[in-house]
Coordinates of C-alpha atoms in Angstrom, one line a residue:
Chain A
M1 CA 0.0 0.0 0.0
T2 CA 2.7 2.5 1.0
S3 CA 4.9 1.7 -1.9
T4 CA 1.9 2.1 -4.3
L5 CA 1.1 5.4 -2.7
L6 CA 4.8 6.5 -3.2
Q7 CA 4.8 5.3 -6.8
Y8 CA 1.7 7.2 -7.8
S9 CA 2.8 10.3 -5.9
I10 CA 6.1 10.4 -8.0
I11 CA 4.3 9.8 -11.3
L12 CA 1.8 12.6 -10.4
C13 CA 4.7 14.9 -9.4
L14 CA 6.4 14.3 -12.8
A15 CA 3.2 14.8 -14.8
V16 CA 1.8 18.0 -13.1
P17 CA 4.4 20.5 -14.5
F18 CA 3.5 19.5 -18.0
L19 CA -0.1 20.5 -17.5
I20 CA 1.0 24.2 -17.3
P21 CA 1.7 24.7 -21.0
F22 CA -1.8 23.4 -21.8
L23 CA -3.6 25.2 -18.9
K24 CA -1.8 28.6 -19.0
K25 CA -4.7 30.3 -17.3
Y26 CA -4.2 28.2 -14.2
A27 CA -0.3 28.4 -14.2
K28 CA -0.2 30.0 -10.7
K29 CA -2.6 27.6 -9.2
I30 CA -1.2 24.3 -10.5
P31 CA 2.0 24.3 -8.4
I32 CA -0.1 25.2 -5.3
V33 CA -2.4 22.2 -5.9
Q34 CA 0.7 20.0 -6.2
I35 CA 2.2 21.5 -3.0
V36 CA -1.1 20.9 -1.0
L37 CA -1.4 17.3 -2.2
F38 CA 2.2 16.4 -1.5
M39 CA 2.1 18.1 1.9
M40 CA -0.9 15.8 2.8
F41 CA 1.2 12.9 1.6
L42 CA 4.1 14.0 3.8
L43 CA 1.8 14.6 6.8
Y44 CA 0.4 11.0 6.4
F45 CA 3.9 9.6 6.6
Y46 CA 4.9 11.9 9.5
N47 CA 1.9 10.6 11.5
N48 CA 2.7 7.0 10.6
K49 CA 6.5 7.0 11.2
E50 CA 6.5 3.2 11.6
L51 CA 5.8 2.9 7.9
L52 CA 9.2 4.5 7.1
P53 CA 11.6 3.7 5.4
V54 CA 9.9 2.8 2.2
S55 CA 11.9 1.3 -0.6
L56 CA 10.5 0.8 -4.1
V57 CA 12.2 -0.4 -7.3
F58 CA 10.3 0.7 -10.4
G59 CA 9.2 -2.1 -12.8
G60 CA 10.0 -4.8 -10.2
W61 CA 13.6 -5.0 -11.3
H62 CA 16.4 -6.3 -9.0
L63 CA 18.0 -3.7 -6.8
Q64 CA 21.3 -4.0 -8.7
N65 CA 20.1 -2.7 -12.0
G66 CA 16.7 -1.1 -11.2
V67 CA 15.8 2.5 -10.3
E68 CA 15.2 2.5 -6.6
V69 CA 13.3 5.1 -4.7
F70 CA 14.1 5.3 -1.0
F71 CA 11.9 7.4 1.4
N72 CA 13.0 7.8 5.0
M73 CA 12.7 10.4 7.7
D74 CA 15.6 12.4 6.3
S75 CA 13.9 12.6 2.9
L76 CA 10.7 13.6 4.6
L77 CA 12.3 16.5 6.4
F78 CA 14.1 17.8 3.3
L79 CA 10.9 17.4 1.2
A80 CA 8.9 19.2 3.8
A81 CA 11.4 22.1 3.8
T82 CA 11.3 22.2 0.0
Y83 CA 7.5 22.3 -0.2
I84 CA 7.2 25.0 2.5
V85 CA 9.8 27.2 0.9
F86 CA 8.2 26.9 -2.6
L87 CA 4.7 27.6 -1.1
A88 CA 6.1 30.8 0.5
V89 CA 7.9 31.8 -2.7
I90 CA 4.8 31.3 -4.9
I91 CA 2.6 33.3 -2.5
Y92 CA 5.3 36.0 -2.2
S93 CA 5.6 36.5 -6.0
S94 CA 1.9 36.0 -6.8
K95 CA 1.3 39.7 -7.7
K96 CA 4.3 39.9 -10.0
D97 CA 3.6 39.7 -13.7
Y98 CA 5.4 36.4 -14.3
N99 CA 4.1 34.4 -17.2
W100 CA 3.3 30.7 -17.3
K101 CA 6.9 29.9 -18.3
F102 CA 8.1 31.0 -14.8
Y103 CA 5.6 28.8 -13.0
F104 CA 6.4 25.9 -15.4
L105 CA 10.1 26.2 -14.4
I106 CA 9.2 26.5 -10.7
N107 CA 6.9 23.5 -10.8
L108 CA 9.4 21.4 -12.8
L109 CA 12.1 22.3 -10.3
L110 CA 9.8 21.3 -7.4
S111 CA 9.0 17.9 -9.1
D112 CA 12.7 17.3 -9.8
L113 CA 13.7 18.1 -6.2
T114 CA 11.0 15.6 -5.1
C115 CA 12.7 12.9 -7.2
L116 CA 16.2 14.0 -6.0
F117 CA 15.4 13.6 -2.3
L118 CA 14.0 10.1 -3.1
A119 CA 16.8 8.9 -5.5
N120 CA 18.9 6.2 -4.1
D121 CA 21.4 5.4 -6.8
L122 CA 24.3 7.5 -8.0
F123 CA 23.2 7.9 -11.6
N124 CA 19.7 9.1 -10.7
I125 CA 21.2 11.6 -8.3
Y126 CA 23.3 12.9 -11.2
V127 CA 20.3 13.2 -13.6
T128 CA 18.1 15.0 -11.0
L129 CA 21.0 17.2 -9.9
E130 CA 21.7 18.2 -13.5
L131 CA 18.1 19.0 -14.2
M132 CA 17.9 21.0 -11.0
S133 CA 21.0 22.9 -12.1
L134 CA 19.7 23.6 -15.6
I135 CA 16.5 25.1 -14.2
S136 CA 18.5 27.1 -11.6
Y137 CA 20.6 28.7 -14.4
L138 CA 17.5 29.8 -16.1
L139 CA 15.8 31.1 -12.9
I140 CA 19.0 33.0 -11.8
S141 CA 19.0 34.9 -15.1
I142 CA 15.3 35.3 -15.4
E143 CA 15.5 39.2 -15.5
L144 CA 18.2 39.0 -18.2
K145 CA 20.5 41.4 -16.4
N146 CA 24.1 41.0 -17.5
R147 CA 25.4 40.3 -14.0
Q148 CA 22.8 37.7 -13.5
I149 CA 23.8 36.0 -16.8
W150 CA 27.4 36.1 -15.8
S151 CA 26.7 34.6 -12.4
S152 CA 24.6 31.9 -14.1
L153 CA 27.4 31.2 -16.6
K154 CA 30.0 31.0 -13.9
Y155 CA 27.8 28.7 -11.9
M156 CA 27.3 26.6 -15.1
I157 CA 31.0 26.2 -15.8
L158 CA 31.9 25.3 -12.2
S159 CA 28.9 22.9 -12.1
A160 CA 30.0 21.3 -15.4
I161 CA 33.5 20.6 -13.9
S162 CA 31.9 19.2 -10.8
F163 CA 29.6 16.9 -12.8
N164 CA 32.4 15.6 -14.9
I165 CA 34.4 14.8 -11.7
Y166 CA 31.2 13.2 -10.3
L167 CA 30.8 11.0 -13.4
V168 CA 34.4 9.9 -13.3
A169 CA 33.9 8.8 -9.6
T170 CA 30.6 7.1 -10.5
A171 CA 32.4 5.1 -13.3
M172 CA 35.2 4.1 -10.8
I173 CA 32.6 3.0 -8.3
Y174 CA 30.7 1.0 -10.9
H175 CA 33.9 -0.7 -12.1
Q176 CA 34.8 -1.8 -8.5
Y177 CA 31.4 -2.7 -7.1
G178 CA 29.2 -3.5 -10.2
T179 CA 26.4 -1.4 -8.8
L180 CA 25.5 2.2 -8.2
N181 CA 22.8 1.6 -5.7
I182 CA 23.6 3.3 -2.3
T183 CA 22.0 0.5 -0.2
L184 CA 24.0 -2.2 -2.0
L185 CA 27.2 -0.1 -1.8
S186 CA 26.7 0.3 2.0
Q187 CA 26.6 -3.6 2.2
A188 CA 29.9 -4.0 0.5
N189 CA 32.7 -5.4 2.7
H190 CA 35.5 -3.2 1.7
H191 CA 35.4 0.4 0.6
Y192 CA 37.9 2.1 -1.7
T193 CA 38.2 5.6 -0.4
L194 CA 39.4 7.5 -3.4
P195 CA 36.2 7.3 -5.6
F196 CA 34.0 8.2 -2.7
L197 CA 36.2 11.1 -1.7
I198 CA 36.1 12.4 -5.3
L199 CA 32.3 11.9 -5.5
I200 CA 31.7 13.7 -2.2
S201 CA 33.9 16.6 -3.2
A202 CA 32.0 16.9 -6.5
L203 CA 28.7 17.0 -4.5
L204 CA 30.2 19.6 -2.1
I205 CA 30.6 22.0 -5.1
K206 CA 26.8 21.9 -5.3
S207 CA 26.3 22.2 -1.5
G208 CA 27.3 25.8 -0.7
I209 CA 30.5 24.9 1.1
F210 CA 33.3 27.5 1.2
F211 CA 36.2 26.9 -1.2
Y212 CA 34.0 24.5 -3.2
S213 CA 30.8 26.4 -4.0
M214 CA 32.5 29.7 -5.0
W215 CA 29.7 30.4 -7.4
L216 CA 27.3 30.9 -4.6
P217 CA 27.7 34.5 -3.4
S218 CA 27.3 36.1 -6.8
A219 CA 24.5 33.7 -7.9
H220 CA 22.5 34.1 -4.6
S221 CA 22.9 37.9 -4.4
D222 CA 22.4 38.8 -8.0
S223 CA 19.2 36.8 -8.6
E224 CA 15.7 38.0 -7.8
S225 CA 14.8 37.7 -4.1
S226 CA 12.3 34.9 -4.5
I227 CA 14.8 32.9 -6.5
S228 CA 17.5 33.6 -3.9
A229 CA 15.2 32.1 -1.3
I230 CA 14.8 29.0 -3.4
L231 CA 18.6 28.8 -4.0
S232 CA 19.6 29.3 -0.4
G233 CA 16.7 27.5 1.2
V234 CA 16.5 24.4 -1.1
I235 CA 19.0 24.1 -3.9
V236 CA 22.1 23.9 -1.6
N237 CA 20.2 21.2 0.4
A238 CA 20.2 18.9 -2.6
G239 CA 23.9 18.5 -2.6
I240 CA 24.3 18.3 1.2
F241 CA 21.5 15.7 1.5
H242 CA 23.3 13.2 -0.7
V243 CA 26.7 14.0 1.0
L244 CA 25.2 13.1 4.3
R245 CA 23.4 10.0 2.9
I246 CA 26.5 8.6 1.1
N247 CA 28.7 9.3 4.1
Q248 CA 26.3 7.4 6.4
A249 CA 26.2 4.5 3.9
I250 CA 30.0 4.3 3.4
N251 CA 30.8 4.9 7.1
S252 CA 34.5 5.6 6.3
N253 CA 36.6 7.3 9.0
L254 CA 38.7 9.2 6.5
I255 CA 35.6 10.7 4.7
T256 CA 34.0 11.7 7.9
Q257 CA 37.2 13.5 9.1
Y258 CA 37.4 15.2 5.7
L259 CA 33.8 16.4 6.0
I260 CA 34.4 17.7 9.5
Y261 CA 37.4 19.8 8.5
V262 CA 35.7 21.1 5.4
G263 CA 32.7 22.0 7.5
I264 CA 34.5 24.0 10.1
V265 CA 36.5 25.9 7.4
S266 CA 33.3 26.7 5.7
A267 CA 31.5 27.8 8.9
L268 CA 34.4 30.1 9.9
F269 CA 35.2 31.7 6.5
G270 CA 31.5 32.1 5.7
A271 CA 30.9 33.9 9.0
Y272 CA 34.0 36.1 8.6
L273 CA 33.1 37.2 5.1
S274 CA 29.4 37.8 5.9
I275 CA 30.5 40.2 8.7
K276 CA 32.5 42.2 6.1
Q277 CA 29.6 42.9 3.7
K278 CA 27.1 45.7 3.6
D279 CA 24.9 44.3 0.9
I280 CA 22.1 42.3 2.7
K281 CA 22.0 39.6 0.1
L282 CA 25.7 39.1 0.2
I283 CA 25.6 38.9 4.0
L284 CA 22.9 36.2 3.7
A285 CA 24.7 34.3 0.9
F286 CA 28.0 34.1 2.9
S287 CA 25.9 33.2 6.0
T288 CA 24.5 30.2 4.0
M289 CA 28.0 29.0 3.4
S290 CA 28.6 29.2 7.2
Q291 CA 25.4 27.4 8.1
M292 CA 26.2 24.6 5.6
G293 CA 29.4 24.0 7.6
F294 CA 27.2 23.5 10.7
I295 CA 25.1 21.0 8.8
L296 CA 28.2 19.0 7.9
E297 CA 29.4 19.1 11.5
G298 CA 26.1 17.5 12.5
W299 CA 26.5 14.6 10.0
N300 CA 25.5 12.1 12.7
N301 CA 23.8 14.3 15.1
Y302 CA 20.8 16.6 14.1
G303 CA 22.5 17.8 10.8
V304 CA 19.3 16.9 8.8
E305 CA 17.0 18.7 11.3
Y306 CA 19.3 21.7 11.2
A307 CA 19.1 21.7 7.4
F308 CA 15.3 21.8 7.6
S309 CA 15.5 24.7 10.1
H310 CA 18.1 26.5 7.9
S311 CA 15.9 26.3 4.8
I312 CA 12.9 27.9 6.6
F313 CA 14.7 30.8 8.3
K314 CA 17.1 31.5 5.4
A315 CA 14.1 31.7 3.0
L316 CA 12.4 34.0 5.5
L317 CA 15.5 36.3 5.6
F318 CA 16.0 36.3 1.8
L319 CA 12.3 37.2 1.2
S320 CA 12.6 39.9 3.9
A321 CA 15.7 41.3 2.1
G322 CA 13.7 41.4 -1.1
Y323 CA 10.8 43.1 0.6
Y324 CA 13.3 45.7 2.1
Q325 CA 14.8 46.3 -1.3
H326 CA 11.4 46.7 -2.9
I327 CA 10.5 49.4 -0.4
H328 CA 13.8 51.3 -0.3
G329 CA 15.3 50.5 -3.7
T330 CA 18.7 49.5 -2.2
R331 CA 20.3 46.5 -0.5
N332 CA 22.9 48.5 1.3
I333 CA 22.7 48.9 5.1
D334 CA 25.4 51.4 5.9
T335 CA 22.9 54.2 6.1
P336 CA 20.8 55.3 9.2
K337 CA 18.0 53.1 10.3
R338 CA 15.2 52.9 7.7
P339 CA 11.5 52.5 8.4
V340 CA 9.7 49.3 7.4
P341 CA 6.2 48.0 8.0
I342 CA 5.7 46.4 11.4
S343 CA 5.0 43.0 9.8
L344 CA 8.4 43.1 8.0
F345 CA 10.2 44.3 11.1
V346 CA 8.8 41.4 13.1
T347 CA 9.6 38.8 10.5
I348 CA 13.2 40.1 10.1
W349 CA 13.7 39.8 13.8
I350 CA 12.2 36.3 13.9
G351 CA 14.6 35.2 11.2
Y352 CA 17.5 36.9 12.9
L353 CA 16.8 35.3 16.3
S354 CA 16.4 31.9 14.6
I355 CA 19.7 32.1 12.7
S356 CA 21.3 33.2 16.0
G357 CA 20.1 30.0 17.6
L358 CA 18.1 31.6 20.5
P359 CA 15.8 29.2 22.4
F360 CA 12.1 29.1 21.3
F361 CA 13.1 29.7 17.7
L362 CA 13.5 27.1 15.0
G363 CA 16.9 25.5 14.8
S364 CA 18.1 26.6 18.2
F365 CA 18.1 23.1 19.9
Y366 CA 19.8 21.5 16.8
K367 CA 22.5 24.1 16.6
H368 CA 23.2 23.7 20.3
E369 CA 23.4 19.9 20.0
I370 CA 25.8 20.1 17.0
I371 CA 28.1 22.4 19.0
V372 CA 27.9 20.3 22.2
F373 CA 28.5 16.9 20.5
S374 CA 31.5 17.9 18.2
N375 CA 35.0 16.8 19.2
G376 CA 38.4 18.5 19.6
F377 CA 38.7 22.1 18.6
I378 CA 35.5 22.0 16.5
P379 CA 33.1 23.4 19.1
I380 CA 35.4 26.5 19.6
G381 CA 35.3 27.1 15.8
L382 CA 31.5 26.6 15.8
I383 CA 31.0 29.1 18.7
F384 CA 33.1 31.7 16.7
A385 CA 30.9 31.0 13.7
T386 CA 27.7 31.4 15.8
V387 CA 28.9 34.7 17.2
G388 CA 29.9 35.7 13.6
S389 CA 26.4 35.0 12.3
V390 CA 24.9 37.0 15.2
I391 CA 27.1 40.0 14.2
A392 CA 26.5 39.6 10.4
V393 CA 22.8 39.2 10.3
G394 CA 22.5 41.6 13.2
K395 CA 23.6 44.4 10.8
F396 CA 20.5 43.8 8.8
A397 CA 18.2 43.5 11.8
L398 CA 19.5 46.6 13.4
A399 CA 19.3 48.6 10.2
V400 CA 15.4 48.7 10.3
K401 CA 12.9 50.3 12.5
P402 CA 9.1 49.7 12.7
S403 CA 6.8 52.3 11.2
L404 CA 3.1 52.4 11.9
K405 CA 2.4 54.6 8.9
M406 CA 3.8 52.3 6.3
K407 CA 1.5 49.8 4.7
G408 CA 2.6 46.4 3.7
F409 CA 1.9 44.2 0.8
I410 CA -0.6 41.5 1.6
E411 CA 0.9 38.7 -0.5
K412 CA 4.4 39.4 0.8
D413 CA 3.2 39.6 4.4
T414 CA 1.3 36.3 4.1
A415 CA 4.4 34.5 2.8
L416 CA 6.7 35.9 5.5
L417 CA 4.1 35.2 8.2
L418 CA 3.8 31.6 7.1
L419 CA 7.6 31.1 7.5
A420 CA 7.8 33.1 10.7
L421 CA 5.0 31.1 12.3
I422 CA 6.8 27.8 11.4
C423 CA 9.9 29.3 13.0
I424 CA 8.1 30.1 16.2
I425 CA 5.7 27.1 16.5
F426 CA 8.3 24.4 15.7
G427 CA 11.0 26.2 17.7
T428 CA 8.8 26.5 20.8
F429 CA 7.7 22.8 20.7
N430 CA 11.3 21.8 20.3
S431 CA 12.6 23.9 23.1
I432 CA 9.9 22.8 25.5
N433 CA 10.7 19.1 24.7
H434 CA 14.4 19.6 25.4
F435 CA 14.2 22.0 28.3
D436 CA 17.3 22.4 30.4
L437 CA 19.3 25.3 31.8
E438 CA 22.5 24.7 29.7
F439 CA 20.4 24.8 26.5
L440 CA 18.7 28.0 27.6
L441 CA 21.8 29.9 28.8
E442 CA 24.5 29.1 26.2
P443 CA 22.8 30.5 23.1
V444 CA 21.8 33.6 25.1
V445 CA 25.4 34.2 26.0
F446 CA 26.6 33.8 22.4
F447 CA 23.9 36.2 21.3
G448 CA 24.7 38.7 23.9
V449 CA 28.4 38.6 23.0
G450 CA 27.6 39.0 19.3
I451 CA 25.2 42.0 19.9
I452 CA 27.8 43.7 22.2
I453 CA 30.5 43.4 19.6
L454 CA 28.1 44.6 16.9
L455 CA 27.1 47.7 18.9
L456 CA 30.6 48.6 19.9
F457 CA 32.5 47.9 16.8
S458 CA 30.0 48.1 13.9
K459 CA 31.5 51.3 12.6
K460 CA 35.0 49.9 12.7
I461 CA 34.2 46.9 10.6
K462 CA 35.7 47.6 7.1
N463 CA 33.6 46.4 4.2
H464 CA 35.4 44.2 1.8
Y465 CA 34.3 41.8 -0.9
P466 CA 37.2 39.4 -1.9
Y467 CA 36.5 39.9 -5.6
K468 CA 39.7 38.2 -6.7
L469 CA 39.1 35.0 -4.6
F470 CA 35.8 34.5 -6.5
K471 CA 37.3 35.0 -10.0
L472 CA 36.5 32.0 -12.3
S473 CA 40.2 31.1 -13.0
N474 CA 41.1 31.4 -9.3
V475 CA 38.2 29.1 -8.3
I476 CA 39.4 26.5 -10.9
T477 CA 42.9 26.7 -9.3
I478 CA 41.3 26.0 -5.9
Y479 CA 39.6 22.9 -7.5
S480 CA 42.8 21.6 -8.9
V481 CA 44.5 22.0 -5.4
I482 CA 41.6 20.2 -3.8
I483 CA 41.8 17.3 -6.2
G484 CA 45.6 17.1 -5.7
L485 CA 45.1 17.0 -2.0
I486 CA 42.5 14.3 -2.2
V487 CA 44.8 12.1 -4.4
T488 CA 47.7 12.7 -2.0
M489 CA 45.6 12.0 1.0
T490 CA 44.4 8.7 -0.4
Y491 CA 47.9 7.7 -1.7
F492 CA 49.5 8.2 1.7
G493 CA 46.5 6.8 3.5
F494 CA 45.9 9.7 6.0
Chain B
M1 CA 46.5 -2.1 -25.2
R2 CA 43.7 -1.5 -22.6
E3 CA 46.2 0.5 -20.4
L4 CA 47.0 2.7 -23.4
E5 CA 43.3 3.4 -24.0
L6 CA 42.9 4.4 -20.4
L7 CA 46.0 6.6 -20.6
F8 CA 44.6 8.4 -23.6
I9 CA 41.2 9.0 -21.9
C10 CA 43.0 10.3 -18.8
A11 CA 45.2 12.6 -20.9
T12 CA 42.0 13.9 -22.7
F13 CA 40.4 14.7 -19.3
I14 CA 43.5 16.5 -18.0
C15 CA 43.8 18.4 -21.3
G16 CA 40.1 19.5 -21.0
F17 CA 40.6 20.5 -17.3
F18 CA 43.7 22.6 -18.0
G19 CA 42.1 24.0 -21.1
V20 CA 39.2 25.3 -19.0
Y21 CA 41.8 26.7 -16.5
Y22 CA 44.2 28.4 -18.9
T23 CA 41.8 29.8 -21.6
K24 CA 40.5 33.2 -20.9
N25 CA 38.1 33.1 -23.9
I26 CA 34.7 31.9 -22.7
I27 CA 33.8 30.1 -26.0
K28 CA 37.1 28.2 -25.9
K29 CA 36.4 27.5 -22.2
L30 CA 33.1 25.9 -23.1
L31 CA 34.7 23.9 -25.9
M32 CA 37.3 22.6 -23.4
L33 CA 34.4 21.6 -21.1
G34 CA 33.1 19.6 -24.1
V35 CA 36.6 17.9 -24.3
M36 CA 36.3 17.0 -20.6
N37 CA 32.8 15.6 -21.2
V38 CA 34.2 13.4 -24.1
A39 CA 36.8 12.0 -21.8
T40 CA 34.2 11.2 -19.2
I41 CA 32.1 9.3 -21.8
G42 CA 35.3 7.5 -22.8
I43 CA 35.8 6.3 -19.2
F44 CA 32.2 4.8 -19.2
L45 CA 32.9 3.1 -22.6
Y46 CA 36.2 1.7 -21.3
I47 CA 34.4 0.3 -18.2
G48 CA 31.6 -1.2 -20.3
S49 CA 34.0 -3.0 -22.5
T50 CA 36.0 -4.8 -19.8
N51 CA 34.7 -8.2 -20.7
S52 CA 34.1 -7.9 -24.4
T53 CA 33.6 -5.3 -27.1
V54 CA 30.7 -7.2 -28.8
P55 CA 27.5 -5.1 -28.7
P56 CA 24.8 -6.6 -26.3
I57 CA 22.5 -7.6 -29.2
L58 CA 21.3 -11.2 -29.8
Q59 CA 22.5 -12.6 -33.1
S60 CA 19.8 -15.3 -33.2
V61 CA 17.2 -16.6 -30.8
H62 CA 19.3 -19.7 -30.1
S63 CA 22.5 -17.9 -29.2
V64 CA 23.9 -18.5 -25.8
I65 CA 24.4 -15.5 -23.5
T66 CA 27.1 -15.3 -21.0
Q67 CA 28.4 -12.2 -19.2
Q68 CA 31.8 -12.6 -20.9
S69 CA 30.3 -12.7 -24.4
F70 CA 29.1 -9.1 -24.7
S71 CA 29.9 -5.6 -23.4
D72 CA 28.1 -4.3 -20.3
P73 CA 25.0 -2.4 -21.5
L74 CA 24.5 -0.4 -18.3
P75 CA 27.3 2.1 -18.7
Q76 CA 26.3 2.6 -22.3
A77 CA 22.7 3.4 -21.2
L78 CA 24.1 5.8 -18.5
V79 CA 26.4 7.5 -20.9
L80 CA 23.6 8.2 -23.3
T81 CA 21.8 10.2 -20.6
A82 CA 25.1 12.0 -19.8
V83 CA 25.5 12.9 -23.5
V84 CA 22.0 14.4 -23.7
I85 CA 22.4 16.4 -20.5
G86 CA 25.9 17.6 -21.6
F87 CA 24.5 18.8 -24.9
A88 CA 21.7 20.7 -23.1
T89 CA 24.1 22.4 -20.7
Q90 CA 26.5 23.3 -23.4
S91 CA 23.8 24.8 -25.6
L92 CA 22.4 26.9 -22.8
S93 CA 25.9 28.1 -21.8
L94 CA 26.7 29.1 -25.4
V95 CA 23.4 31.1 -25.5
F96 CA 24.5 32.9 -22.3
A97 CA 28.0 33.5 -23.7
M98 CA 26.4 34.9 -26.9
Y99 CA 24.2 37.2 -24.8
L100 CA 27.2 38.5 -22.8
S101 CA 29.3 39.0 -26.0
K102 CA 26.5 41.1 -27.5
S103 CA 26.2 43.3 -24.4
Y104 CA 29.9 43.8 -23.6
D105 CA 31.4 43.3 -27.1
T106 CA 34.0 40.8 -25.7
V107 CA 34.3 37.1 -24.8
E108 CA 37.3 37.6 -22.6
E109 CA 36.6 36.4 -19.1
D110 CA 38.7 39.0 -17.3
K111 CA 37.1 41.9 -19.1
I112 CA 33.6 40.6 -18.6
E113 CA 34.3 40.0 -14.9
K114 CA 35.6 43.6 -14.5
L115 CA 32.6 45.1 -16.3
V116 CA 30.2 43.0 -14.3
E117 CA 31.9 44.1 -11.1
E118 CA 31.7 47.8 -12.1
E119 CA 28.0 47.4 -13.0
R120 CA 27.3 45.7 -9.6
R121 CA 29.0 48.5 -7.7
G122 CA 27.2 51.1 -9.8
E123 CA 23.8 49.5 -8.9
L124 CA 24.6 49.1 -5.2
E125 CA 26.0 52.7 -4.7
P126 CA 23.8 54.9 -6.8

């Protein structure tokens, strides 16, 4: 029964976007219908957790050469985040005069992501990731501005390199194991580390990790706000989801250590560079890189739950940034406080308190657990990154003041309210379930330190965007260094 | 002989990668990405032909099939998808390159990057 339900849901998901070219009048409503139907499906499985995980091989083929769909609690959380963010984005941009092609792309992306979070073999992951990337390139450059097209092209070239590397690793894995199925790979007795290290590195290029996803700041900041929310809230999750899943399946000590070091570097560099920006969207883009580091650190401990939380509050912050830009016509925050409608003021602060990890807000408990359960020097680095994100996003939160006179936009307010309510309701339930003094005090101390630093030194922070570091040729140099390091690491068996 | 084939494939991949790295012309960069893609396809073909190079097609209904008597069809099926996706990505990137060359009158990466950066600064600090 459950596998039949899953099978028909996937077929429905793949068919729905292709209704839009034939029913252009209903282009806005069709994705919403899909979202509502699929949310009901997710709720059904959430209430019947004992039914999970569900595995289904299309056409009744053997696992070794069939297309397997694997639906577990991790997939459910990632899918829930995806559908919530898409619902908010569609509501947010409902008054804009986008034609049916935009909604077709959005719906196709949604269906593709659904398949991506259910895919369980390396080649289907590649196909769904490629389709996702193709739609992302189009969505980034939807306004046809030159800088958007350049960001998109840069993203495209770096992605093409990453996909070629991914395919080489896939071929090596197939040659050694005779299968690409992740479940079967996890059952193998001996694991060759090199192909999996290369595979995971290629996926990290799509995951928003510093030194890997150097396309991210320009792509996320140059695109239209609703698209930025999708990119930062959902697209980066696609890579990280499979990094976590493959790492769990392979269970190799070397790969885990590699991910931990990559994660802490990303968390620290992302936080540092986000502090140095004055453009709200760049702050949020670098902050995404920092938060992705946190998710990697929680590979065996609430990483997935934190990824869900991050999707929601990052989408909330990006949509708020778009709203702010819509009102004031700028994304810079080095000017005196600007008035915004009360609704926007409240949602910005809810997003800010969530990303800062304060109790009773979404993600706070998971962030705390990730910091507490890390080993060695990692917690110290994560604490610095937490304080860094308090300072960076705080610049945005402190740059606005509520105004009673200003009237909001109903569709934008509704979308932001939806995300803000999720942040508060889920956060409160979570905090009450895991109520203890240490969890309450620690985040407040980090937040306090961050706010004090921000208030005292905000004028002394020099703005700087490392333009040269993100140049295409320099990024490719970084990739060659990374590949060289991986080969050396495996050769000497570190 | 098989080692030589693999050596050529690896050499093509490395040529493609360094081509993307060294060329400043975007069109040439995209062409070199194509070279990398060809090498990737070559790797799949190499793996598929480990046991035999005979196509996996039955000669007659009575012919006996063993795993050693034909090449592995799975990598070939996979590579077909990779070729189509590679083609789609390359066409879209060439369209973008064409659009940029019309706007900036150049296809040099450094010049475009400089102009885009100036444009971005101009938009952010009116």
